[in-house]
Amino acid sequence: MNCASVIRRVSSYIDGDLEATIVEEIELHLKTCRDCTILVQQTRLTVRLYYDSDLVDYPVEVQARLHETLRRKICKDPN
Amino acid sequence: MALYCATLALHSIQPGLLAHLAKAPTLSTSNPHRLPSNVVREDEHLLVAAAKAGDAAAFEELVNRYEKKIFRLTMNITRNNEDAEDAMQDAFMKAYSHLDRFQEDSRFYTWLVRIAANEALMRLRKRRPNQFSLDEPIESEDDFIPQQIEDWGPSPEQRFAQTEMRDILRGVIEELPPDFRIVFLLRDVEGLSTQDTAEAVGISEAAVKSRLLRARLKLRQKLNTRFRQDGKR
Ligand SMILES: [Zn+2]
């Protein structure tokens, strides 16, 4: 397997979404390729940093308006 | 925060299940603190069952639990304050009206995310009709060329303060085209499965995988310029 083939599969590889024979081929390549090894590590880290991360502030006014809207809806129209 | 329709909630509350909610202090609406969320996550199905049975307090607890995440999602998809707020409000309203359609063998959060993603996407498409396509992405070889591979040092998480890291992550994801950003948000920020993401966005699972690969590679590349240890920090 060459670098391009590894890069094409890096996402499925870190998700554990590949057949065992393909995984073996990738790992054989990683043993001798520093760039692909770093790419795999950094892609994995990228995914970990973003998982459930605080990307957006939740303003209290937005929260208050949501609850006010829901209260009006639910009290008028209890399911 | 007062309970929604306090009388309704108190009449329908199930003994023992949400008793702590009845004891929660009533706060003024101008001071929207969350109710104490001491119901453990595993109790989600109990909350959903109570909400389905008409317990407004149980539904409010579900809202308290997920509103911040839902706003993160609608905001990240629409990139517009007004659209994000409307999408979030409509998502919770629809969830409430359609609770009877929710299949309890799946997670309530996943179901809610799908509703919210839909609301947000609708608004994004209205505002920017050509920015999000349902078509299978055309593969370009450029996407797979390993741009720069540089050493990030032992741990970027320790080199950057939490707020600084947050600004970096925010700035970088904003630069992603919507097609890629939305799939990445659902899969990697919200943690949805490939199948749930495909259904939420209305594209095939193959398209989800393809867009996710390219989103991850693009983000890694963009983070590289911030994290590389060549003195440019
Ligand atoms: Zn390689």
mmCIF file with all atom_site columns, C-alpha atoms in Angstrom, chain A residues 56-68, chain B residues 1 28-34 67-68 71 85 88-89:
data_model
loop_
_atom_site.group_PDB
_atom_site.id
_atom_site.type_symbol
_atom_site.label_atom_id
_atom_site.label_alt_id
_atom_site.label_comp_id
_atom_site.label_asym_id
_atom_site.label_entity_id
_atom_site.label_seq_id
_atom_site.pdbx_PDB_ins_code
_atom_site.Cartn_x
_atom_site.Cartn_y
_atom_site.Cartn_z
_atom_site.occupancy
_atom_site.B_iso_or_equiv
_atom_site.pdbx_formal_charge
_atom_site.auth_seq_id
_atom_site.auth_comp_id
_atom_site.auth_asym_id
_atom_site.auth_atom_id
_atom_site.pdbx_PDB_model_num
ATOM 1  C CA . VAL A 1 56 ? -20.493 28.168 20.600 1.00 0.00 ? 56 VAL A CA 1
ATOM 2  C CA . ASP A 1 57 ? -21.558 30.356 23.534 1.00 0.00 ? 57 ASP A CA 1
ATOM 3  C CA . TYR A 1 58 ? -25.142 29.921 24.636 1.00 0.00 ? 58 TYR A CA 1
ATOM 4  C CA . PRO A 1 59 ? -26.388 33.405 25.569 1.00 0.00 ? 59 PRO A CA 1
ATOM 5  C CA . VAL A 1 60 ? -28.739 33.617 28.569 1.00 0.00 ? 60 VAL A CA 1
ATOM 6  C CA . GLU A 1 61 ? -31.211 35.740 26.563 1.00 0.00 ? 61 GLU A CA 1
ATOM 7  C CA . VAL A 1 62 ? -31.453 33.014 23.926 1.00 0.00 ? 62 VAL A CA 1
ATOM 8  C CA . GLN A 1 63 ? -32.056 30.465 26.661 1.00 0.00 ? 63 GLN A CA 1
ATOM 9  C CA . ALA A 1 64 ? -34.706 32.639 28.324 1.00 0.00 ? 64 ALA A CA 1
ATOM 10 C CA . ARG A 1 65 ? -36.536 33.144 25.028 1.00 0.00 ? 65 ARG A CA 1
ATOM 11 C CA . LEU A 1 66 ? -36.526 29.404 24.314 1.00 0.00 ? 66 LEU A CA 1
ATOM 12 C CA . HIS A 1 67 ? -38.081 28.585 27.666 1.00 0.00 ? 67 HIS A CA 1
ATOM 13 C CA . GLU A 1 68 ? -40.625 31.373 27.307 1.00 0.00 ? 68 GLU A CA 1
ATOM 14 C CA . MET B 2 1  ? -36.945 29.160 35.937 1.00 0.00 ? 1  MET B CA 1
ATOM 15 C CA . SER B 2 28 ? -37.835 34.270 38.015 1.00 0.00 ? 28 SER B CA 1
ATOM 16 C CA . THR B 2 29 ? -37.927 34.122 34.236 1.00 0.00 ? 29 THR B CA 1
ATOM 17 C CA . SER B 2 30 ? -35.394 36.932 34.031 1.00 0.00 ? 30 SER B CA 1
ATOM 18 C CA . ASN B 2 31 ? -32.903 34.681 35.729 1.00 0.00 ? 31 ASN B CA 1
ATOM 19 C CA . PRO B 2 32 ? -32.992 31.549 33.661 1.00 0.00 ? 32 PRO B CA 1
ATOM 20 C CA . HIS B 2 33 ? -30.815 29.224 35.667 1.00 0.00 ? 33 HIS B CA 1
ATOM 21 C CA . ARG B 2 34 ? -31.142 25.611 34.870 1.00 0.00 ? 34 ARG B CA 1
ATOM 22 C CA . GLU B 2 67 ? -30.492 23.038 24.790 1.00 0.00 ? 67 GLU B CA 1
ATOM 23 C CA . LYS B 2 68 ? -26.847 24.068 24.863 1.00 0.00 ? 68 LYS B CA 1
ATOM 24 C CA . PHE B 2 71 ? -27.861 25.605 19.954 1.00 0.00 ? 71 PHE B CA 1
ATOM 25 C CA . GLU B 2 85 ? -32.261 30.543 17.549 1.00 0.00 ? 85 GLU B CA 1
ATOM 26 C CA . MET B 2 88 ? -33.520 25.571 17.996 1.00 0.00 ? 88 MET B CA 1
ATOM 27 C CA . GLN B 2 89 ? -36.939 26.802 19.107 1.00 0.00 ? 89 GLN B CA 1
#
